PDB file of C-alpha atoms in Angstrom:
ATOM      1  CA  SER A   1      59.330  98.279 137.497  1.00 61.00           C
ATOM      2  CA  GLU A   2      56.392  95.919 138.112  1.00 76.00           C
ATOM      3  CA  GLN A   3      54.452  97.829 135.447  1.00 85.00           C
ATOM      4  CA  LEU A   4      57.430  97.616 133.053  1.00 85.00           C
ATOM      5  CA  GLY A   5      57.676  93.877 133.631  1.00 88.00           C
ATOM      6  CA  LYS A   6      54.179  93.369 132.216  1.00 88.00           C
ATOM      7  CA  SER A   7      55.342  94.322 128.742  1.00 88.00           C
ATOM      8  CA  GLN A   8      59.094  93.744 128.555  1.00 89.00           C
ATOM      9  CA  ALA A   9      62.059  91.995 130.099  1.00 92.00           C
ATOM     10  CA  ILE A  10      63.437  93.229 133.426  1.00 91.00           C
ATOM     11  CA  LEU A  11      66.816  92.608 135.088  1.00 90.00           C
ATOM     12  CA  GLN A  12      65.328  89.864 137.255  1.00 93.00           C
ATOM     13  CA  ASP A  13      64.628  87.820 134.092  1.00 94.00           C
ATOM     14  CA  TYR A  14      68.363  87.554 133.410  1.00 93.00           C
ATOM     15  CA  LYS A  15      69.412  86.374 136.882  1.00 92.00           C
ATOM     16  CA  ASN A  16      70.885  82.878 137.372  1.00 87.00           C
ATOM     17  CA  LEU A  17      71.309  82.063 133.697  1.00 91.00           C
ATOM     18  CA  THR A  18      73.476  79.082 132.768  1.00 92.00           C
ATOM     19  CA  GLY A  19      75.442  79.276 129.524  1.00 95.00           C
ATOM     20  CA  LEU A  20      73.642  82.441 128.439  1.00 96.00           C
ATOM     21  CA  ASN A  21      74.204  86.120 129.031  1.00 93.00           C
ATOM     22  CA  ARG A  22      72.809  89.464 127.959  1.00 93.00           C
ATOM     23  CA  GLY A  23      73.686  89.889 124.299  1.00 94.00           C
ATOM     24  CA  HIS A  24      73.446  93.361 122.794  1.00 92.00           C
ATOM     25  CA  LEU A  25      71.811  93.567 119.373  1.00 93.00           C
ATOM     26  CA  ASN A  26      73.028  97.120 118.822  1.00 90.00           C
ATOM     27  CA  PRO A  27      76.538  97.042 120.351  1.00 88.00           C
ATOM     28  CA  SER A  28      77.570  99.783 122.744  1.00 87.00           C
ATOM     29  CA  GLY A  29      81.037  99.783 121.163  1.00 84.00           C
ATOM     30  CA  HIS A  30      79.593 101.097 117.894  1.00 85.00           C
ATOM     31  CA  HIS A  31      78.662 104.399 119.536  1.00 87.00           C
ATOM     32  CA  SER A  32      80.981 107.324 119.908  1.00 86.00           C
ATOM     33  CA  ASP A  33      79.547 109.187 122.920  1.00 91.00           C
ATOM     34  CA  SER A  34      78.498 108.082 126.380  1.00 92.00           C
ATOM     35  CA  SER A  35      74.790 108.926 126.109  1.00 91.00           C
ATOM     36  CA  SER A  36      74.284 106.917 122.919  1.00 90.00           C
ATOM     37  CA  ARG A  37      76.347 104.068 124.427  1.00 89.00           C
ATOM     38  CA  ALA A  38      74.210 104.177 127.579  1.00 90.00           C
ATOM     39  CA  ALA A  39      71.041 103.822 125.492  1.00 89.00           C
ATOM     40  CA  THR A  40      72.192 100.376 124.250  1.00 89.00           C
ATOM     41  CA  PHE A  41      71.974  98.917 127.775  1.00 87.00           C
ATOM     42  CA  SER A  42      68.156  98.938 127.706  1.00 86.00           C
ATOM     43  CA  LEU A  43      66.761  95.402 127.925  1.00 89.00           C
ATOM     44  CA  THR A  44      64.771  96.050 124.751  1.00 88.00           C
ATOM     45  CA  ASN A  45      68.186  95.908 122.974  1.00 92.00           C
ATOM     46  CA  ILE A  46      69.207  92.652 124.646  1.00 93.00           C
ATOM     47  CA  VAL A  47      68.531  88.960 123.995  1.00 96.00           C
ATOM     48  CA  PRO A  48      69.618  85.830 125.868  1.00 97.00           C
ATOM     49  CA  GLN A  49      72.779  84.960 123.937  1.00 97.00           C
ATOM     50  CA  ASN A  50      75.042  81.940 124.201  1.00 97.00           C
ATOM     51  CA  GLU A  51      77.880  83.211 126.411  1.00 97.00           C
ATOM     52  CA  LYS A  52      80.624  81.560 124.347  1.00 97.00           C
ATOM     53  CA  LEU A  53      79.236  83.140 121.183  1.00 98.00           C
ATOM     54  CA  ASN A  54      78.770  86.538 122.844  1.00 96.00           C
ATOM     55  CA  GLY A  55      82.343  86.579 124.144  1.00 96.00           C
ATOM     56  CA  GLY A  56      83.807  84.773 121.139  1.00 97.00           C
ATOM     57  CA  ALA A  57      82.896  84.810 117.466  1.00 97.00           C
ATOM     58  CA  TRP A  58      80.151  87.462 117.775  1.00 97.00           C
ATOM     59  CA  ASN A  59      82.462  89.747 119.724  1.00 95.00           C
ATOM     60  CA  ASN A  60      85.156  89.235 117.050  1.00 96.00           C
ATOM     61  CA  TYR A  61      82.661  90.268 114.406  1.00 96.00           C
ATOM     62  CA  GLU A  62      81.694  93.448 116.267  1.00 93.00           C
ATOM     63  CA  GLN A  63      85.222  94.388 117.267  1.00 92.00           C
ATOM     64  CA  GLN A  64      87.274  93.255 114.262  1.00 95.00           C
ATOM     65  CA  THR A  65      85.338  92.341 111.113  1.00 94.00           C
ATOM     66  CA  MET A  66      82.924  95.293 111.453  1.00 93.00           C
ATOM     67  CA  MET A  67      85.762  97.755 112.083  1.00 92.00           C
ATOM     68  CA  ARG A  68      87.752  96.374 109.150  1.00 95.00           C
ATOM     69  CA  ARG A  69      84.807  96.372 106.736  1.00 95.00           C
ATOM     70  CA  THR A  70      83.751  99.942 107.596  1.00 95.00           C
ATOM     71  CA  VAL A  71      87.139 101.550 106.857  1.00 95.00           C
ATOM     72  CA  GLY A  72      86.500 104.123 104.145  1.00 95.00           C
ATOM     73  CA  CYS A  73      82.771 104.321 104.831  1.00 96.00           C
ATOM     74  CA  ASN A  74      81.357 107.832 105.213  1.00 96.00           C
ATOM     75  CA  THR A  75      78.167 106.467 106.747  1.00 95.00           C
ATOM     76  CA  THR A  76      77.336 102.934 107.783  1.00 95.00           C
ATOM     77  CA  TYR A  77      73.751 101.843 108.323  1.00 96.00           C
ATOM     78  CA  ILE A  78      73.156  98.769 110.464  1.00 95.00           C
ATOM     79  CA  VAL A  79      70.053  96.608 110.894  1.00 96.00           C
ATOM     80  CA  VAL A  80      70.184  93.885 113.565  1.00 96.00           C
ATOM     81  CA  GLY A  81      67.810  91.268 114.800  1.00 97.00           C
ATOM     82  CA  ALA A  82      67.059  87.914 116.302  1.00 98.00           C
ATOM     83  CA  VAL A  83      65.001  84.939 115.106  1.00 98.00           C
ATOM     84  CA  PRO A  84      62.679  83.679 117.848  1.00 97.00           C
ATOM     85  CA  GLY A  85      63.536  80.164 119.021  1.00 98.00           C
ATOM     86  CA  ASN A  86      61.605  77.410 120.795  1.00 97.00           C
ATOM     87  CA  ASN A  87      63.170  77.974 124.218  1.00 96.00           C
ATOM     88  CA  TYR A  88      62.515  80.561 126.906  1.00 96.00           C
ATOM     89  CA  ILE A  89      64.122  81.841 130.071  1.00 96.00           C
ATOM     90  CA  ALA A  90      62.535  83.426 133.140  1.00 95.00           C
ATOM     91  CA  LYS A  91      59.593  81.001 133.321  1.00 93.00           C
ATOM     92  CA  GLY A  92      58.609  81.631 129.719  1.00 95.00           C
ATOM     93  CA  ARG A  93      58.844  85.432 129.877  1.00 95.00           C
ATOM     94  CA  VAL A  94      61.800  85.924 127.507  1.00 96.00           C
ATOM     95  CA  ASN A  95      62.409  84.048 124.269  1.00 97.00           C
ATOM     96  CA  LYS A  96      65.870  82.615 123.577  1.00 97.00           C
ATOM     97  CA  PRO A  97      66.509  83.346 119.889  1.00 98.00           C
ATOM     98  CA  SER A  98      67.545  80.487 117.601  1.00 98.00           C
ATOM     99  CA  HIS A  99      69.700  82.915 115.580  1.00 98.00           C
ATOM    100  CA  ILE A 100      71.166  86.382 115.944  1.00 98.00           C
ATOM    101  CA  TRP A 101      71.998  88.457 112.874  1.00 98.00           C
ATOM    102  CA  SER A 102      73.412  91.788 111.792  1.00 97.00           C
ATOM    103  CA  SER A 103      73.585  93.541 108.441  1.00 98.00           C
ATOM    104  CA  ALA A 104      75.385  96.619 107.185  1.00 97.00           C
ATOM    105  CA  CYS A 105      75.212  98.955 104.223  1.00 98.00           C
ATOM    106  CA  CYS A 106      78.140 101.344 103.953  1.00 97.00           C
ATOM    107  CA  GLU A 107      78.199 104.500 101.867  1.00 97.00           C
ATOM    108  CA  VAL A 108      81.746 104.896 100.567  1.00 96.00           C
ATOM    109  CA  ASP A 109      80.724 107.867  98.389  1.00 93.00           C
ATOM    110  CA  LYS A 110      77.653 109.051  96.462  1.00 90.00           C
ATOM    111  CA  ASN A 111      78.043 106.345  93.801  1.00 92.00           C
ATOM    112  CA  HIS A 112      79.457 103.440  95.778  1.00 96.00           C
ATOM    113  CA  ARG A 113      77.986 101.317  98.532  1.00 97.00           C
ATOM    114  CA  GLU A 114      79.097  98.081 100.081  1.00 97.00           C
ATOM    115  CA  ALA A 115      76.913  95.690 102.070  1.00 98.00           C
ATOM    116  CA  TRP A 116      77.236  92.454 104.038  1.00 98.00           C
ATOM    117  CA  GLY A 117      75.544  90.416 106.702  1.00 98.00           C
ATOM    118  CA  VAL A 118      76.323  87.922 109.429  1.00 98.00           C
ATOM    119  CA  ILE A 119      74.243  85.303 111.179  1.00 98.00           C
ATOM    120  CA  ALA A 120      74.972  83.002 114.086  1.00 98.00           C
ATOM    121  CA  GLU A 121      73.104  80.054 115.567  1.00 98.00           C
ATOM    122  CA  ASN A 122      72.592  80.932 119.209  1.00 98.00           C
ATOM    123  CA  ASP A 123      74.053  77.672 120.473  1.00 96.00           C
ATOM    124  CA  LYS A 124      77.344  77.635 118.552  1.00 97.00           C
ATOM    125  CA  ASN A 125      80.388  79.864 118.737  1.00 98.00           C
ATOM    126  CA  GLU A 126      80.560  80.653 115.023  1.00 98.00           C
ATOM    127  CA  VAL A 127      79.450  83.527 112.791  1.00 98.00           C
ATOM    128  CA  GLN A 128      78.734  83.176 109.072  1.00 98.00           C
ATOM    129  CA  LEU A 129      79.776  86.164 106.955  1.00 97.00           C
ATOM    130  CA  LEU A 130      77.342  86.530 104.027  1.00 98.00           C
ATOM    131  CA  THR A 131      76.426  88.875 101.236  1.00 98.00           C
ATOM    132  CA  LEU A 132      73.400  91.033 102.001  1.00 98.00           C
ATOM    133  CA  GLY A 133      71.377  89.017  99.460  1.00 98.00           C
ATOM    134  CA  GLU A 134      72.356  85.729 101.117  1.00 98.00           C
ATOM    135  CA  LEU A 135      71.373  86.991 104.568  1.00 98.00           C
ATOM    136  CA  GLU A 136      68.008  88.228 103.258  1.00 98.00           C
ATOM    137  CA  GLU A 137      67.368  84.777 101.721  1.00 98.00           C
ATOM    138  CA  VAL A 138      68.298  82.960 104.956  1.00 98.00           C
ATOM    139  CA  LEU A 139      66.046  85.292 107.005  1.00 98.00           C
ATOM    140  CA  THR A 140      63.169  84.902 104.559  1.00 98.00           C
ATOM    141  CA  HIS A 141      63.423  81.126 105.113  1.00 98.00           C
ATOM    142  CA  LEU A 142      63.896  81.344 108.911  1.00 98.00           C
ATOM    143  CA  TYR A 143      61.040  83.801 109.468  1.00 97.00           C
ATOM    144  CA  GLY A 144      58.820  81.869 107.029  1.00 96.00           C
ATOM    145  CA  ARG A 145      57.222  85.041 105.721  1.00 91.00           C
ATOM    146  CA  ASP A 146      57.395  87.272 102.640  1.00 96.00           C
ATOM    147  CA  GLN A 147      60.760  88.165 101.133  1.00 97.00           C
ATOM    148  CA  VAL A 148      62.920  90.014 103.683  1.00 98.00           C
ATOM    149  CA  TYR A 149      64.525  93.267 102.525  1.00 98.00           C
ATOM    150  CA  LEU A 150      66.832  94.846 105.106  1.00 98.00           C
ATOM    151  CA  PHE A 151      67.898  97.877 103.064  1.00 98.00           C
ATOM    152  CA  ASP A 152      66.660  99.746  99.991  1.00 95.00           C
ATOM    153  CA  SER A 153      67.737  98.729  96.488  1.00 95.00           C
ATOM    154  CA  GLY A 154      70.761 101.084  96.584  1.00 95.00           C
ATOM    155  CA  CYS A 155      72.630  98.571  98.761  1.00 97.00           C
ATOM    156  CA  PRO A 156      74.254  95.772  96.738  1.00 98.00           C
ATOM    157  CA  ARG A 157      72.926  92.233  97.269  1.00 97.00           C
ATOM    158  CA  GLU A 158      76.011  90.494  95.791  1.00 94.00           C
TER     159      GLU A 158
END
């Protein structure tokens, strides 16, 4: 585990946090069997997340909005991420993201797809529901790089 700790977060890094807990990017609840659920508990899938957000608005998105929006989807593709912030935990070893985001593209049938995105500031208990195009614009601005495209052109931006 000492070797692992040279390149990634370890459990010790998440001890004694105040106001933060381990936030899953890819939620375990979105997986149907125990082995794929177990894989989400790796620390490479976890960021320091505001505990009120993690247990509140973000949890509501994962448990309610996501479930409601994916009714009728044959396949749903999800891309998740975090925007690095200016603060760190564990003596500078692990970045505390400024924002956490998730996007989805759902295949209803061969000719119809639906898409959406959400983003949350990591110090507020609120989640913004956006179109895919809006989320890509916000991320392009936040990352300060070239235009962000989360899915191919078959997923609607509106």
